[in-house]
Amino acid sequence: MALFKLSPAFKDYIWGGTKLKSVYKKECDFEKIAESWELSCHKDGESVVADSDDKGLTLRQYVEKYGKKVLGTNCERFDDFPILIKLIDAKDNLSVQVHPDNEYALRVEGGYGKTEMWYIVDCDEGATLLYGFDKEISKEEFEKRIADNTLLEVTKAVPVKKGDVFFIEAGTLHAIGKGILIAEIQQNSNTTYRIYDYGRVGNDGKPRELHTEKALEVTSLRPATVYAETDVEVFEGYTKKLLSSCEYFTSYVVETKDKASFETDGKSFHSLLVLEGEGEIQSGNIVKFKKGDSVFVTADNGKYTVNGKCRFIRTTV
């Protein structure tokens, strides 16, 4: 039984900004941070135990050391660690892209597909993101619009505000717009098919690769499903609101007043991504946290108490 903070892996993609350094105090040598992978066992960027006697172990090494009981029985159906959680700072528009489902990704890429959820942590006034199509189109029209650079004429631009939620099922065309800071909870996958990139070039001065043929095979050519708003539930010391629940993860946004008690019951670990506030978490040990921290609570930890006024995303499997 244990709970501890994690240190993230960082990505400096060309569209990234500086908010994760300036606002969330992420320490990194990169000039800009596009993404911080806060909970990750993915080979492209693993999070690391930041405190406790196991400091310095990757999360994967921690699980190998103590066994899958720390993940919980709900994770037994997965061959690998099931999810990946990120903070994403989009100073510029991300490419228009799509992710494959498991069947296609396992067959073509040798890895899992990606269904994900976005929570708008913060955004500039007037910010928008791209979410599916504004009408159903044919595969032939999709291909033609990619070729003649008119794809954005049939995609749906959605204005966003702090606290908005978007569920991005595999196959849904999407793109984060500039000026948006997002918490992303997703399947443990890094497979993305880029369709349109605004004519940009990468750090090597060459246009970034597009994946048109694969995108044609996996994209759902219709409007995306609109997220159904849920009610806030009130408990002693805190409130919580369901953000998304699917076969891969369940996430709530939790706001504590000063003190709130929770418990892992052996079914799943708890991932706490702190968006606002500071305080400490007390169980067998005490872990101090601040805005931007990621805390991992093992499935066999049992009861723990969050002390402090804060807002965080709690994710389980």
Tab-separated table of C-alpha atoms in Angstrom:
chain	number	residue	atom	x	y	z
A	1	MET	CA	0.000	0.000	0.000
A	2	ALA	CA	1.333	3.353	-0.975
A	3	LEU	CA	0.749	6.753	-2.472
A	4	PHE	CA	3.378	8.967	-4.074
A	5	LYS	CA	3.934	11.774	-6.550
A	6	LEU	CA	5.065	11.165	-10.113
A	7	SER	CA	7.476	13.188	-12.255
A	8	PRO	CA	6.284	13.485	-15.863
A	9	ALA	CA	7.923	12.922	-19.230
A	10	PHE	CA	7.968	16.045	-21.423
A	11	LYS	CA	7.411	16.704	-25.142
A	12	ASP	CA	8.450	19.886	-26.980
A	13	TYR	CA	6.299	19.625	-30.119
A	14	ILE	CA	6.333	22.717	-32.363
A	15	TRP	CA	2.832	23.910	-31.327
A	16	GLY	CA	3.583	23.922	-27.570
A	17	GLY	CA	3.774	26.886	-25.200
A	18	THR	CA	5.286	27.891	-21.871
A	19	LYS	CA	2.320	27.706	-19.469
A	20	LEU	CA	3.353	24.341	-18.048
A	21	LYS	CA	6.612	25.985	-16.956
A	22	SER	CA	5.336	29.421	-15.938
A	23	VAL	CA	1.928	28.554	-14.431
A	24	TYR	CA	2.345	24.927	-13.331
A	25	LYS	CA	6.053	25.196	-12.439
A	26	LYS	CA	7.141	22.173	-14.434
A	27	GLU	CA	10.921	21.869	-14.379
A	28	CYS	CA	12.351	21.017	-17.771
A	29	ASP	CA	15.259	22.059	-19.994
A	30	PHE	CA	12.965	22.508	-22.983
A	31	GLU	CA	12.253	26.108	-24.006
A	32	LYS	CA	8.591	25.154	-24.388
A	33	ILE	CA	6.560	22.206	-23.164
A	34	ALA	CA	3.773	20.978	-25.412
A	35	GLU	CA	2.856	17.991	-23.250
A	36	SER	CA	3.705	16.595	-19.837
A	37	TRP	CA	2.919	12.883	-19.552
A	38	GLU	CA	1.805	12.819	-15.934
A	39	LEU	CA	0.833	9.143	-15.659
A	40	SER	CA	2.599	6.999	-18.206
A	41	CYS	CA	4.117	3.576	-18.692
A	42	HIS	CA	4.440	4.149	-22.449
A	43	LYS	CA	7.818	3.486	-24.053
A	44	ASP	CA	7.770	6.946	-25.676
A	45	GLY	CA	7.805	8.678	-22.277
A	46	GLU	CA	7.504	7.128	-18.822
A	47	SER	CA	6.611	8.898	-15.596
A	48	VAL	CA	8.925	8.365	-12.635
A	49	VAL	CA	8.309	7.951	-8.895
A	50	ALA	CA	9.198	11.367	-7.431
A	51	ASP	CA	9.289	10.584	-3.707
A	52	SER	CA	9.196	7.675	-1.217
A	53	ASP	CA	11.766	4.889	-0.903
A	54	ASP	CA	11.157	4.034	-4.567
A	55	LYS	CA	12.139	7.460	-5.896
A	56	GLY	CA	13.744	7.178	-9.326
A	57	LEU	CA	11.911	4.062	-10.458
A	58	THR	CA	9.773	4.410	-13.551
A	59	LEU	CA	6.126	3.639	-12.917
A	60	ARG	CA	6.561	0.487	-14.966
A	61	GLN	CA	9.487	-0.605	-12.790
A	62	TYR	CA	7.416	0.135	-9.686
A	63	VAL	CA	4.612	-2.141	-10.926
A	64	GLU	CA	7.133	-4.861	-11.800
A	65	LYS	CA	8.650	-4.605	-8.311
A	66	TYR	CA	5.398	-4.818	-6.332
A	67	GLY	CA	3.156	-6.733	-8.704
A	68	LYS	CA	-0.084	-5.977	-10.491
A	69	LYS	CA	-2.010	-5.887	-7.220
A	70	VAL	CA	-1.004	-2.201	-7.014
A	71	LEU	CA	-3.048	-1.606	-10.195
A	72	GLY	CA	-6.166	-3.478	-9.069
A	73	THR	CA	-8.345	-6.291	-10.340
A	74	ASN	CA	-10.010	-4.077	-12.975
A	75	CYS	CA	-6.651	-3.883	-14.752
A	76	GLU	CA	-6.251	-7.657	-15.057
A	77	ARG	CA	-8.083	-7.676	-18.395
A	78	PHE	CA	-5.353	-5.502	-19.957
A	79	ASP	CA	-2.022	-6.923	-21.116
A	80	ASP	CA	-0.264	-3.629	-20.459
A	81	PHE	CA	-0.775	-0.544	-18.292
A	82	PRO	CA	-4.178	0.674	-19.527
A	83	ILE	CA	-4.110	4.489	-19.591
A	84	LEU	CA	-1.978	7.572	-20.154
A	85	ILE	CA	-2.707	11.008	-18.632
A	86	LYS	CA	-1.305	14.275	-19.993
A	87	LEU	CA	-1.389	18.017	-19.608
A	88	ILE	CA	-1.341	19.688	-23.041
A	89	ASP	CA	-0.492	23.355	-23.679
A	90	ALA	CA	-1.450	24.411	-27.208
A	91	LYS	CA	0.047	27.813	-28.008
A	92	ASP	CA	-0.717	27.083	-31.662
A	93	ASN	CA	-3.247	24.826	-33.405
A	94	LEU	CA	-2.547	21.123	-33.343
A	95	SER	CA	-2.814	19.205	-36.594
A	96	VAL	CA	-6.187	17.819	-37.640
A	97	GLN	CA	-5.895	14.154	-36.715
A	98	VAL	CA	-7.590	10.877	-35.918
A	99	HIS	CA	-6.768	7.807	-33.828
A	100	PRO	CA	-7.530	4.202	-34.822
A	101	ASP	CA	-9.489	1.739	-32.695
A	102	ASN	CA	-7.907	-1.316	-31.088
A	103	GLU	CA	-8.704	-3.722	-33.918
A	104	TYR	CA	-7.064	-1.590	-36.589
A	105	ALA	CA	-4.133	-0.431	-34.444
A	106	LEU	CA	-3.231	-3.931	-33.272
A	107	ARG	CA	-3.426	-5.249	-36.837
A	108	VAL	CA	-1.553	-2.397	-38.538
A	109	GLU	CA	0.597	-0.755	-35.854
A	110	GLY	CA	1.193	-3.598	-33.395
A	111	GLY	CA	-0.184	-1.531	-30.505
A	112	TYR	CA	-3.439	-0.266	-29.044
A	113	GLY	CA	-5.758	2.340	-30.505
A	114	LYS	CA	-6.775	5.482	-28.705
A	115	THR	CA	-10.020	6.660	-27.191
A	116	GLU	CA	-9.526	9.789	-25.062
A	117	MET	CA	-11.231	12.486	-23.025
A	118	TRP	CA	-10.391	16.205	-22.893
A	119	TYR	CA	-11.045	18.468	-19.922
A	120	ILE	CA	-10.523	22.165	-20.635
A	121	VAL	CA	-8.306	23.329	-17.758
A	122	ASP	CA	-8.008	26.870	-19.120
A	123	CYS	CA	-8.297	28.726	-22.424
A	124	ASP	CA	-7.944	32.102	-24.065
A	125	GLU	CA	-11.091	34.065	-24.801
A	126	GLY	CA	-12.536	32.999	-28.145
A	127	ALA	CA	-10.601	29.703	-28.289
A	128	THR	CA	-12.076	26.868	-30.346
A	129	LEU	CA	-11.286	23.262	-31.087
A	130	LEU	CA	-12.208	20.960	-33.942
A	131	TYR	CA	-14.598	18.131	-33.065
A	132	GLY	CA	-15.803	15.871	-35.895
A	133	PHE	CA	-17.703	16.991	-38.985
A	134	ASP	CA	-20.574	19.466	-39.298
A	135	LYS	CA	-22.430	16.943	-41.484
A	136	GLU	CA	-22.020	13.408	-42.740
A	137	ILE	CA	-19.786	13.159	-45.797
A	138	SER	CA	-18.662	10.380	-48.124
A	139	LYS	CA	-15.229	8.802	-48.158
A	140	GLU	CA	-14.747	10.220	-51.667
A	141	GLU	CA	-15.476	13.770	-50.482
A	142	PHE	CA	-13.185	13.295	-47.491
A	143	GLU	CA	-10.334	12.212	-49.741
A	144	LYS	CA	-10.932	15.067	-52.204
A	145	ARG	CA	-11.017	17.718	-49.457
A	146	ILE	CA	-7.769	16.425	-47.978
A	147	ALA	CA	-6.174	16.660	-51.431
A	148	ASP	CA	-7.369	20.194	-52.210
A	149	ASN	CA	-6.952	21.575	-48.651
A	150	THR	CA	-10.652	22.333	-48.104
A	151	LEU	CA	-11.162	19.895	-45.207
A	152	LEU	CA	-11.840	22.667	-42.668
A	153	GLU	CA	-14.920	23.695	-44.665
A	154	VAL	CA	-16.782	20.586	-43.422
A	155	THR	CA	-15.344	20.142	-39.911
A	156	LYS	CA	-17.021	21.441	-36.762
A	157	ALA	CA	-15.305	24.231	-34.813
A	158	VAL	CA	-16.552	24.379	-31.213
A	159	PRO	CA	-16.017	27.390	-28.896
A	160	VAL	CA	-14.669	26.263	-25.520
A	161	LYS	CA	-14.604	27.508	-21.948
A	162	LYS	CA	-12.918	26.361	-18.760
A	163	GLY	CA	-14.463	23.119	-17.488
A	164	ASP	CA	-15.788	21.856	-20.836
A	165	VAL	CA	-15.479	18.133	-21.567
A	166	PHE	CA	-15.058	16.303	-24.877
A	167	PHE	CA	-15.068	12.528	-25.334
A	168	ILE	CA	-12.972	11.603	-28.371
A	169	GLU	CA	-13.887	8.073	-29.353
A	170	ALA	CA	-11.415	6.315	-31.658
A	171	GLY	CA	-12.192	7.322	-35.238
A	172	THR	CA	-13.333	10.857	-34.343
A	173	LEU	CA	-11.657	13.644	-36.317
A	174	HIS	CA	-10.321	16.283	-33.896
A	175	ALA	CA	-7.795	19.039	-33.231
A	176	ILE	CA	-6.982	21.146	-30.178
A	177	GLY	CA	-7.040	24.844	-31.055
A	178	LYS	CA	-4.496	27.477	-30.051
A	179	GLY	CA	-4.784	29.050	-26.622
A	180	ILE	CA	-6.150	25.943	-24.889
A	181	LEU	CA	-4.727	24.037	-21.911
A	182	ILE	CA	-6.135	20.533	-21.641
A	183	ALA	CA	-5.990	17.558	-19.311
A	184	GLU	CA	-6.194	14.443	-21.453
A	185	ILE	CA	-7.077	10.977	-20.188
A	186	GLN	CA	-6.551	8.338	-22.851
A	187	GLN	CA	-5.760	4.765	-23.679
A	188	ASN	CA	-2.089	3.890	-23.365
A	189	SER	CA	-1.258	4.637	-26.991
A	190	ASN	CA	0.790	7.085	-29.039
A	191	THR	CA	-0.698	6.272	-32.442
A	192	THR	CA	-1.920	9.372	-34.288
A	193	TYR	CA	-2.776	9.844	-37.958
A	194	ARG	CA	-2.150	13.429	-39.070
A	195	ILE	CA	-4.483	14.597	-41.830
A	196	TYR	CA	-4.013	18.366	-42.167
A	197	ASP	CA	-1.255	20.535	-40.669
A	198	TYR	CA	-1.824	24.097	-41.902
A	199	GLY	CA	1.177	23.841	-44.226
A	200	ARG	CA	3.652	23.857	-41.329
A	201	VAL	CA	7.167	22.473	-41.319
A	202	GLY	CA	8.863	20.610	-38.493
A	203	ASN	CA	12.107	21.422	-36.707
A	204	ASP	CA	13.973	19.926	-39.665
A	205	GLY	CA	12.437	22.506	-42.030
A	206	LYS	CA	10.408	19.896	-43.904
A	207	PRO	CA	6.606	19.497	-43.986
A	208	ARG	CA	5.444	17.144	-41.255
A	209	GLU	CA	4.337	13.717	-42.419
A	210	LEU	CA	0.654	13.167	-43.179
A	211	HIS	CA	-1.057	9.774	-42.837
A	212	THR	CA	-3.854	10.174	-45.365
A	213	GLU	CA	-4.315	6.555	-46.431
A	214	LYS	CA	-4.624	5.239	-42.891
A	215	ALA	CA	-6.907	8.117	-41.905
A	216	LEU	CA	-9.227	7.268	-44.794
A	217	GLU	CA	-9.600	3.767	-43.369
A	218	VAL	CA	-10.380	4.671	-39.745
A	219	THR	CA	-12.191	8.047	-39.677
A	220	SER	CA	-15.880	8.280	-38.770
A	221	LEU	CA	-17.307	10.599	-41.441
A	222	ARG	CA	-20.132	12.098	-39.395
A	223	PRO	CA	-20.715	14.606	-36.586
A	224	ALA	CA	-19.190	13.651	-33.236
A	225	THR	CA	-21.384	12.645	-30.304
A	226	VAL	CA	-22.092	15.617	-28.045
A	227	TYR	CA	-21.034	15.180	-24.418
A	228	ALA	CA	-23.941	14.870	-21.996
A	229	GLU	CA	-23.465	17.201	-19.009
A	230	THR	CA	-23.659	15.484	-15.610
A	231	ASP	CA	-24.747	16.813	-12.228
A	232	VAL	CA	-22.424	17.744	-9.387
A	233	GLU	CA	-22.619	15.290	-6.472
A	234	VAL	CA	-22.191	16.708	-2.966
A	235	PHE	CA	-20.437	14.804	-0.170
A	236	GLU	CA	-18.995	15.689	3.205
A	237	GLY	CA	-16.005	17.920	2.549
A	238	TYR	CA	-16.058	17.733	-1.240
A	239	THR	CA	-18.025	17.630	-4.482
A	240	LYS	CA	-17.424	15.514	-7.542
A	241	LYS	CA	-18.667	15.534	-11.115
A	242	LEU	CA	-18.394	12.689	-13.605
A	243	LEU	CA	-16.397	13.700	-16.675
A	244	SER	CA	-16.359	10.446	-18.586
A	245	SER	CA	-16.768	6.725	-18.075
A	246	CYS	CA	-15.864	4.098	-20.671
A	247	GLU	CA	-14.339	0.638	-20.800
A	248	TYR	CA	-10.831	2.084	-20.373
A	249	PHE	CA	-11.198	4.739	-17.650
A	250	THR	CA	-13.578	6.660	-15.387
A	251	SER	CA	-12.736	10.253	-14.471
A	252	TYR	CA	-14.267	12.736	-12.052
A	253	VAL	CA	-13.374	16.330	-11.292
A	254	VAL	CA	-13.254	16.685	-7.501
A	255	GLU	CA	-13.282	19.902	-5.460
A	256	THR	CA	-12.399	19.739	-1.768
A	257	LYS	CA	-13.313	22.411	0.782
A	258	ASP	CA	-10.702	21.648	3.423
A	259	LYS	CA	-10.680	17.908	4.094
A	260	ALA	CA	-12.065	14.895	2.215
A	261	SER	CA	-11.668	11.132	2.645
A	262	PHE	CA	-11.437	8.538	-0.130
A	263	GLU	CA	-10.550	4.858	-0.424
A	264	THR	CA	-9.105	2.433	-2.929
A	265	ASP	CA	-10.839	-0.918	-2.657
A	266	GLY	CA	-8.500	-3.224	-4.558
A	267	LYS	CA	-10.316	-2.812	-7.886
A	268	SER	CA	-8.287	0.089	-9.275
A	269	PHE	CA	-5.515	2.528	-8.480
A	270	HIS	CA	-6.442	6.224	-8.162
A	271	SER	CA	-4.667	8.863	-10.245
A	272	LEU	CA	-5.028	12.418	-8.881
A	273	LEU	CA	-4.061	15.254	-11.240
A	274	VAL	CA	-4.114	18.521	-9.287
A	275	LEU	CA	-5.476	21.475	-11.291
A	276	GLU	CA	-5.884	24.105	-8.556
A	277	GLY	CA	-4.862	24.580	-4.929
A	278	GLU	CA	-2.408	22.841	-2.639
A	279	GLY	CA	-2.362	20.658	0.457
A	280	GLU	CA	-1.354	17.204	1.544
A	281	ILE	CA	-2.590	13.651	1.238
A	282	GLN	CA	-2.399	11.493	4.323
A	283	SER	CA	-2.491	7.731	4.548
A	284	GLY	CA	0.374	5.586	5.819
A	285	ASN	CA	2.580	8.495	4.760
A	286	ILE	CA	2.048	12.182	3.972
A	287	VAL	CA	2.471	13.583	0.466
A	288	LYS	CA	2.395	17.346	-0.010
A	289	PHE	CA	0.997	18.549	-3.336
A	290	LYS	CA	0.511	21.736	-5.321
A	291	LYS	CA	-1.119	22.802	-8.563
A	292	GLY	CA	0.185	20.664	-11.425
A	293	ASP	CA	1.204	17.644	-9.349
A	294	SER	CA	0.248	14.075	-10.182
A	295	VAL	CA	-0.302	11.589	-7.329
A	296	PHE	CA	-0.593	7.820	-7.698
A	297	VAL	CA	-2.519	5.852	-5.074
A	298	THR	CA	-2.128	2.077	-5.285
A	299	ALA	CA	-5.229	-0.110	-5.485
A	300	ASP	CA	-4.311	-1.789	-2.197
A	301	ASN	CA	-3.706	1.471	-0.308
A	302	GLY	CA	-7.147	1.692	1.304
A	303	LYS	CA	-8.271	4.924	2.968
A	304	TYR	CA	-6.570	8.250	2.368
A	305	THR	CA	-7.432	11.850	3.231
A	306	VAL	CA	-6.926	14.959	1.106
A	307	ASN	CA	-6.299	18.012	3.296
A	308	GLY	CA	-6.567	21.420	1.655
A	309	LYS	CA	-8.737	23.410	-0.719
A	310	CYS	CA	-8.110	22.095	-4.209
A	311	ARG	CA	-9.510	20.807	-7.496
A	312	PHE	CA	-8.234	17.637	-9.129
A	313	ILE	CA	-9.152	14.988	-11.682
A	314	ARG	CA	-9.439	11.519	-10.150
A	315	THR	CA	-9.134	8.700	-12.658
A	316	THR	CA	-9.673	4.982	-12.130
A	317	VAL	CA	-9.865	1.958	-14.413
